[in-house]
Amino acid sequence: KRVMRDNDLKALNNRMSFYQRKIGKRLSVFQMRHIETQMSQTIKNKHFTKDTFFNSFFYYRILSLLNSMLGNLKESYKYDMKVLTLFKDKSEMKELQIWKERYVSSLSRLITSASLSGNNDMLPLIVDEINSLDISDKRKAFADINITDIYLQLGEFEQSIRLVKSIEKNIDFYTKNLGLANRTALYFNLAVLNFGLEEYSRSLNWVNAIINSSSDANEEIGINNIVRILRLILYYELGRFDVLEYDLRSTSRYIDKQKRQYKFDKILLDHFRKTILVNDDNEKAIKVMAQTRNSLAKLTKIKAEQQIISYFDFISWLDSRLQHKSFSDLVKERVHEKHTNKKYVGLAIYG
């Protein structure tokens, strides 16, 4: 009976992991609500207990995945911390290879939930713990994806320099040890981190690497359109307006072919069409940026659009132009405002 119950837990954990990956895709509000309702009801009906290490681990992990999917970041962090405490109380479990792998996976999850819930004081401790473990190359490569993601989420671009350069220098190691979807996630993080460091040419190289790779992997994490729009921004930053105009037409055709249209895509494509027309008139160019910024700020209130905007801080990029500040500083300001419960600058509207 216990074996059957444990198998139920593992199966539900796998389903939760699968659905969380789907949330990264562009789902309709109805699809998202259906997944949330289905998984919440399944967990409720199972009446899981926590009478064994195995049972406790998967119970907490499932609840972390569910709350992450629902956007309950503090709850997700709470259950990730329960997993950490579980391993602390039963440290001998880390001596078994399969549980060591699960422990590292849990630490990687904790990195994400800690950063997104504002518990940044935990991050150095978690990273040190991961680096102290004798883990497989695949786990090491996957952990570095999470660490780059943390630098990205917190806007700590300067602190990421050492790791970014190390990854770029040893990219064959990551290519060998990561599947296509995880490799795409790493390339995207490298693109955004280089963008924050104002290394636009290097950022463009990683964006092109994603676009030139399998579209199936890009679809798996929902960034097919995002990377193409990010490439338009990079051409703008590099002053390559001739290429920008050509790539804008190509990107527009690509997005127009998709069945489901999003306001986010339309707003950014319209922005670059107008920008090209008024490029020689600074006053008009600033007005276009302010209008785009206001439109994106309104989208942050729409759940179906929020998941797309979260990949890259487009509002901070526009603010960096409007306020003559660095993108890096503005991302850090927005993170600080969000985690100190002050008015979230992302919702401000330019007059």
Short mmCIF file of C-alpha atoms in Angstrom, two decimals:
data_model
loop_
_atom_site.label_atom_id
_atom_site.label_comp_id
_atom_site.label_asym_id
_atom_site.label_seq_id
_atom_site.Cartn_x
_atom_site.Cartn_y
_atom_site.Cartn_z
CA LYS A 1 0.00 0.00 0.00
CA ARG A 2 2.84 2.39 0.84
CA VAL A 3 4.64 1.61 -2.42
CA MET A 4 1.46 2.38 -4.35
CA ARG A 5 1.06 5.65 -2.45
CA ASP A 6 4.68 6.60 -3.09
CA ASN A 7 4.22 5.89 -6.80
CA ASP A 8 1.18 8.18 -6.78
CA LEU A 9 3.34 10.92 -5.32
CA LYS A 10 6.07 10.48 -7.93
CA ALA A 11 3.53 10.45 -10.75
CA LEU A 12 1.87 13.62 -9.47
CA ASN A 13 5.26 15.29 -9.07
CA ASN A 14 6.08 14.49 -12.69
CA ARG A 15 2.74 15.86 -13.85
CA MET A 16 3.28 19.04 -11.85
CA SER A 17 6.73 19.51 -13.36
CA PHE A 18 5.26 19.02 -16.84
CA TYR A 19 2.46 21.52 -16.25
CA GLN A 20 4.84 24.08 -14.81
CA ARG A 21 6.87 23.88 -18.02
CA LYS A 22 3.66 24.41 -19.99
CA ILE A 23 2.94 27.55 -17.95
CA GLY A 24 6.13 28.97 -19.49
CA LYS A 25 4.41 28.73 -22.86
CA ARG A 26 1.84 31.20 -24.07
CA LEU A 27 -1.32 29.69 -22.67
CA SER A 28 -4.76 31.25 -22.73
CA VAL A 29 -6.32 32.35 -19.42
CA PHE A 30 -8.76 29.43 -19.73
CA GLN A 31 -5.93 26.90 -20.16
CA MET A 32 -4.03 28.30 -17.17
CA ARG A 33 -7.15 28.23 -14.98
CA HIS A 34 -7.93 24.65 -16.05
CA ILE A 35 -4.43 23.43 -15.14
CA GLU A 36 -4.51 25.23 -11.78
CA THR A 37 -7.94 23.84 -10.87
CA GLN A 38 -7.09 20.32 -12.00
CA MET A 39 -3.86 20.09 -10.01
CA SER A 40 -5.27 21.77 -6.88
CA GLN A 41 -8.17 19.31 -6.82
CA THR A 42 -5.90 16.33 -7.41
CA ILE A 43 -3.66 17.26 -4.45
CA LYS A 44 -6.70 17.82 -2.23
CA ASN A 45 -8.24 14.47 -3.12
CA LYS A 46 -5.07 12.47 -2.48
CA HIS A 47 -4.94 13.31 1.26
CA PHE A 48 -1.17 12.91 1.33
CA THR A 49 0.56 12.23 4.63
CA LYS A 50 4.16 13.04 5.62
CA ASP A 51 5.07 9.88 7.54
CA THR A 52 8.23 9.00 5.58
CA PHE A 53 11.16 10.96 4.15
CA PHE A 54 10.09 9.98 0.63
CA ASN A 55 6.50 11.04 1.21
CA SER A 56 7.47 14.33 2.86
CA PHE A 57 9.92 15.25 0.10
CA PHE A 58 7.46 14.81 -2.74
CA TYR A 59 4.57 16.34 -0.78
CA TYR A 60 6.53 19.56 -0.16
CA ARG A 61 7.93 19.60 -3.69
CA ILE A 62 4.48 19.21 -5.26
CA LEU A 63 3.09 22.05 -3.16
CA SER A 64 6.08 24.21 -4.13
CA LEU A 65 5.45 23.51 -7.81
CA LEU A 66 1.74 24.22 -7.50
CA ASN A 67 2.22 27.52 -5.66
CA SER A 68 4.89 28.56 -8.12
CA MET A 69 2.47 27.87 -10.96
CA LEU A 70 -0.26 29.88 -9.19
CA GLY A 71 2.09 32.81 -8.61
CA ASN A 72 2.09 32.34 -4.81
CA LEU A 73 5.82 32.99 -4.53
CA LYS A 74 6.04 33.19 -0.73
CA GLU A 75 4.18 29.90 -0.35
CA SER A 76 6.45 28.27 -2.94
CA TYR A 77 9.49 29.51 -1.02
CA LYS A 78 8.01 28.18 2.25
CA TYR A 79 7.71 24.65 0.88
CA ASP A 80 11.16 24.78 -0.73
CA MET A 81 12.55 25.68 2.71
CA LYS A 82 10.68 22.70 4.21
CA VAL A 83 12.53 20.47 1.73
CA LEU A 84 15.84 22.03 2.80
CA THR A 85 15.00 21.42 6.47
CA LEU A 86 14.05 17.85 5.63
CA PHE A 87 17.53 17.17 4.24
CA LYS A 88 19.15 19.01 7.15
CA ASP A 89 17.38 16.72 9.63
CA LYS A 90 18.23 13.60 7.58
CA SER A 91 21.66 14.51 6.23
CA GLU A 92 22.53 10.85 5.64
CA MET A 93 20.09 10.85 2.71
CA LYS A 94 22.54 13.03 0.75
CA GLU A 95 25.01 10.14 0.80
CA LEU A 96 22.71 8.22 -1.57
CA GLN A 97 23.29 9.31 -5.17
CA ILE A 98 19.62 9.54 -6.16
CA TRP A 99 18.79 11.72 -3.15
CA LYS A 100 21.89 13.85 -3.65
CA GLU A 101 20.62 14.58 -7.16
CA ARG A 102 17.19 15.47 -5.78
CA TYR A 103 18.80 17.65 -3.12
CA VAL A 104 20.68 19.64 -5.75
CA SER A 105 17.49 19.95 -7.78
CA SER A 106 15.73 21.26 -4.66
CA LEU A 107 18.50 23.79 -4.04
CA SER A 108 18.13 25.00 -7.62
CA ARG A 109 14.39 25.45 -7.07
CA LEU A 110 15.08 27.27 -3.80
CA ILE A 111 17.37 29.71 -5.60
CA THR A 112 14.50 30.73 -7.85
CA SER A 113 11.79 30.92 -5.19
CA ALA A 114 14.08 32.80 -2.78
CA SER A 115 14.92 35.47 -5.33
CA LEU A 116 11.35 35.90 -6.58
CA SER A 117 9.95 36.13 -3.05
CA GLY A 118 12.55 38.67 -1.91
CA ASN A 119 14.55 36.34 0.37
CA ASN A 120 17.83 37.36 -1.21
CA ASP A 121 19.86 36.78 1.96
CA MET A 122 19.52 33.04 1.33
CA LEU A 123 21.10 33.13 -2.12
CA PRO A 124 24.83 33.22 -1.22
CA LEU A 125 24.30 30.34 1.23
CA ILE A 126 22.51 28.23 -1.36
CA VAL A 127 25.11 28.88 -4.06
CA ASP A 128 27.92 27.99 -1.63
CA GLU A 129 26.11 24.78 -0.69
CA ILE A 130 25.75 23.76 -4.35
CA ASN A 131 29.41 24.50 -5.07
CA SER A 132 30.49 22.41 -2.06
CA LEU A 133 28.75 19.26 -3.29
CA ASP A 134 30.32 16.55 -5.39
CA ILE A 135 27.69 16.45 -8.12
CA SER A 136 27.44 15.23 -11.69
CA ASP A 137 28.36 17.43 -14.62
CA LYS A 138 24.71 17.59 -15.68
CA ARG A 139 23.62 18.82 -12.25
CA LYS A 140 26.46 21.35 -12.21
CA ALA A 141 25.42 22.68 -15.60
CA PHE A 142 21.76 22.87 -14.57
CA ALA A 143 22.64 24.62 -11.28
CA ASP A 144 24.53 27.29 -13.23
CA ILE A 145 21.36 28.00 -15.24
CA ASN A 146 19.57 28.76 -11.99
CA ILE A 147 22.40 30.93 -10.69
CA THR A 148 22.49 32.99 -13.89
CA ASP A 149 18.72 33.32 -13.61
CA ILE A 150 19.09 34.76 -10.11
CA TYR A 151 21.57 37.39 -11.26
CA LEU A 152 19.10 38.23 -14.02
CA GLN A 153 16.05 38.43 -11.74
CA LEU A 154 17.86 40.64 -9.21
CA GLY A 155 19.49 42.88 -11.80
CA GLU A 156 22.92 41.98 -10.41
CA PHE A 157 24.57 42.14 -13.80
CA GLU A 158 27.98 43.27 -12.52
CA GLN A 159 28.12 40.37 -10.05
CA SER A 160 27.38 37.93 -12.89
CA ILE A 161 30.48 38.87 -14.92
CA ARG A 162 32.73 36.14 -13.51
CA LEU A 163 30.21 33.35 -14.03
CA VAL A 164 29.13 34.62 -17.47
CA LYS A 165 32.71 34.66 -18.70
CA SER A 166 33.36 31.21 -17.23
CA ILE A 167 30.31 29.74 -18.97
CA GLU A 168 31.17 31.38 -22.28
CA LYS A 169 34.73 30.10 -22.04
CA ASN A 170 33.56 26.55 -21.30
CA ILE A 171 30.40 26.53 -23.42
CA ASP A 172 31.23 23.06 -24.82
CA PHE A 173 30.82 21.65 -21.30
CA TYR A 174 27.27 23.05 -21.11
CA THR A 175 26.41 22.02 -24.66
CA LYS A 176 27.41 18.46 -23.79
CA ASN A 177 25.57 18.25 -20.46
CA LEU A 178 22.33 20.12 -21.14
CA GLY A 179 19.32 19.10 -23.17
CA LEU A 180 18.11 21.42 -25.91
CA ALA A 181 15.47 23.21 -23.82
CA ASN A 182 17.84 23.82 -20.88
CA ARG A 183 20.57 24.90 -23.27
CA THR A 184 18.15 27.43 -24.75
CA ALA A 185 17.32 28.70 -21.25
CA LEU A 186 21.04 29.18 -20.53
CA TYR A 187 21.63 31.00 -23.82
CA PHE A 188 18.72 33.31 -23.04
CA ASN A 189 20.10 34.12 -19.59
CA LEU A 190 23.51 34.86 -21.13
CA ALA A 191 21.84 37.14 -23.69
CA VAL A 192 20.03 39.16 -21.02
CA LEU A 193 23.01 39.32 -18.65
CA ASN A 194 25.25 40.59 -21.47
CA PHE A 195 22.52 43.10 -22.33
CA GLY A 196 22.59 44.36 -18.73
CA LEU A 197 26.38 44.65 -18.98
CA GLU A 198 25.91 46.67 -22.20
CA GLU A 199 27.78 43.98 -24.13
CA TYR A 200 25.25 44.21 -26.94
CA SER A 201 27.23 42.34 -29.60
CA ARG A 202 27.76 39.36 -27.28
CA SER A 203 24.10 39.48 -26.30
CA LEU A 204 23.16 39.43 -29.99
CA ASN A 205 25.34 36.35 -30.55
CA TRP A 206 23.37 34.42 -27.92
CA VAL A 207 20.03 35.63 -29.26
CA ASN A 208 21.01 34.46 -32.75
CA ALA A 209 22.15 31.12 -31.31
CA ILE A 210 18.64 30.63 -29.89
CA ILE A 211 16.84 31.69 -33.06
CA ASN A 212 19.04 29.48 -35.23
CA SER A 213 18.46 26.44 -33.00
CA SER A 214 15.41 24.17 -32.92
CA SER A 215 12.17 26.14 -32.58
CA ASP A 216 10.74 23.20 -30.59
CA ALA A 217 13.12 23.94 -27.72
CA ASN A 218 12.26 27.64 -27.84
CA GLU A 219 8.57 26.76 -27.78
CA GLU A 220 9.17 24.50 -24.78
CA ILE A 221 10.06 27.53 -22.65
CA GLY A 222 7.91 30.00 -24.55
CA ILE A 223 10.49 32.44 -25.92
CA ASN A 224 10.12 32.22 -29.70
CA ASN A 225 8.69 35.73 -29.98
CA ILE A 226 10.59 37.24 -27.05
CA VAL A 227 14.04 36.55 -28.51
CA ARG A 228 13.04 38.06 -31.84
CA ILE A 229 11.81 41.23 -30.18
CA LEU A 230 14.94 41.33 -28.03
CA ARG A 231 16.98 41.15 -31.24
CA LEU A 232 15.17 44.28 -32.49
CA ILE A 233 16.15 46.06 -29.27
CA LEU A 234 19.76 44.98 -29.72
CA TYR A 235 19.86 46.28 -33.29
CA TYR A 236 18.49 49.57 -31.95
CA GLU A 237 21.13 49.75 -29.20
CA LEU A 238 23.88 48.95 -31.71
CA GLY A 239 22.59 51.70 -34.04
CA ARG A 240 22.05 49.21 -36.88
CA PHE A 241 18.84 50.79 -38.17
CA ASP A 242 19.16 49.32 -41.66
CA VAL A 243 19.21 45.80 -40.22
CA LEU A 244 16.52 46.76 -37.71
CA GLU A 245 14.13 47.76 -40.48
CA TYR A 246 14.73 44.52 -42.39
CA ASP A 247 14.45 42.31 -39.30
CA LEU A 248 11.28 44.12 -38.21
CA ARG A 249 9.54 42.99 -41.39
CA SER A 250 10.77 39.43 -40.90
CA THR A 251 9.71 39.37 -37.23
CA SER A 252 6.28 40.80 -38.06
CA ARG A 253 5.69 38.08 -40.65
CA TYR A 254 6.79 35.41 -38.18
CA ILE A 255 4.43 36.62 -35.44
CA ASP A 256 1.51 37.23 -37.83
CA LYS A 257 1.54 33.54 -38.80
CA GLN A 258 0.77 32.47 -35.24
CA LYS A 259 -2.78 31.54 -34.34
CA ARG A 260 -2.82 33.25 -30.94
CA GLN A 261 -2.00 36.95 -30.96
CA TYR A 262 -0.83 38.88 -27.91
CA LYS A 263 -1.05 42.60 -27.20
CA PHE A 264 2.56 42.59 -26.05
CA ASP A 265 3.82 41.60 -29.51
CA LYS A 266 1.70 44.22 -31.25
CA ILE A 267 2.82 47.00 -28.90
CA LEU A 268 6.54 46.28 -29.38
CA LEU A 269 6.29 45.83 -33.14
CA ASP A 270 4.33 49.10 -33.45
CA HIS A 271 6.97 50.76 -31.28
CA PHE A 272 9.78 49.89 -33.69
CA ARG A 273 7.75 50.84 -36.76
CA LYS A 274 7.22 54.30 -35.26
CA THR A 275 10.81 54.51 -34.00
CA ILE A 276 12.21 53.94 -37.49
CA LEU A 277 10.00 56.72 -38.87
CA VAL A 278 10.96 59.32 -36.22
CA ASN A 279 14.55 58.26 -35.61
CA ASP A 280 15.95 61.62 -36.73
CA ASP A 281 13.59 63.59 -34.46
CA ASN A 282 14.64 63.11 -30.81
CA GLU A 283 11.53 64.76 -29.37
CA LYS A 284 9.19 62.50 -31.35
CA ALA A 285 11.31 59.44 -30.54
CA ILE A 286 10.98 60.17 -26.80
CA LYS A 287 7.22 60.55 -27.19
CA VAL A 288 7.01 57.14 -28.90
CA MET A 289 8.98 55.56 -26.04
CA ALA A 290 6.71 57.11 -23.42
CA GLN A 291 3.60 55.87 -25.22
CA THR A 292 5.02 52.36 -25.50
CA ARG A 293 6.07 52.41 -21.86
CA ASN A 294 2.54 53.38 -20.76
CA SER A 295 1.00 50.64 -22.89
CA LEU A 296 3.31 47.97 -21.44
CA ALA A 297 2.63 49.17 -17.89
CA LYS A 298 -1.07 48.52 -18.43
CA LEU A 299 -0.32 45.00 -19.66
CA THR A 300 1.34 44.13 -16.32
CA LYS A 301 -2.17 43.93 -14.87
CA ILE A 302 -3.27 41.25 -17.38
CA LYS A 303 -2.34 37.73 -16.25
CA ALA A 304 -2.05 36.24 -19.74
CA GLU A 305 0.45 38.98 -20.69
CA GLN A 306 2.38 39.00 -17.38
CA GLN A 307 4.16 35.71 -18.05
CA ILE A 308 5.60 37.11 -21.29
CA ILE A 309 6.70 40.45 -19.86
CA SER A 310 8.49 38.63 -17.02
CA TYR A 311 11.14 37.17 -19.36
CA PHE A 312 12.83 40.51 -19.97
CA ASP A 313 12.31 43.86 -18.23
CA PHE A 314 11.13 45.81 -21.26
CA ILE A 315 9.75 48.61 -19.07
CA SER A 316 13.14 49.20 -17.43
CA TRP A 317 14.73 49.28 -20.87
CA LEU A 318 12.34 52.05 -21.98
CA ASP A 319 12.84 53.84 -18.65
CA SER A 320 16.60 53.74 -19.15
CA ARG A 321 16.11 55.73 -22.33
CA LEU A 322 13.51 58.10 -20.89
CA GLN A 323 15.34 58.74 -17.60
CA HIS A 324 18.92 58.54 -18.95
CA LYS A 325 19.82 55.87 -16.41
CA SER A 326 21.44 52.48 -16.86
CA PHE A 327 19.22 49.48 -17.50
CA SER A 328 21.05 47.62 -14.71
CA ASP A 329 20.33 50.29 -12.09
CA LEU A 330 16.66 50.50 -13.02
CA VAL A 331 16.16 46.73 -12.82
CA LYS A 332 17.67 46.75 -9.32
CA GLU A 333 15.43 49.66 -8.34
CA ARG A 334 12.33 47.80 -9.54
CA VAL A 335 13.36 44.65 -7.64
CA HIS A 336 13.92 46.69 -4.47
CA GLU A 337 10.58 48.49 -4.79
CA LYS A 338 8.76 45.23 -5.38
CA HIS A 339 10.28 43.42 -2.41
CA THR A 340 9.85 46.31 0.04
CA ASN A 341 6.14 46.54 -0.78
CA LYS A 342 6.38 50.07 -2.03
CA LYS A 343 4.55 51.27 -5.11
CA TYR A 344 5.79 49.09 -7.94
CA VAL A 345 7.47 51.38 -10.45
CA GLY A 346 6.42 49.06 -13.27
CA LEU A 347 2.85 50.30 -12.93
CA ALA A 348 3.69 53.97 -13.15
CA ILE A 349 2.37 55.82 -16.18
CA TYR A 350 4.21 58.51 -18.11
CA GLY A 351 2.14 61.59 -18.98
#
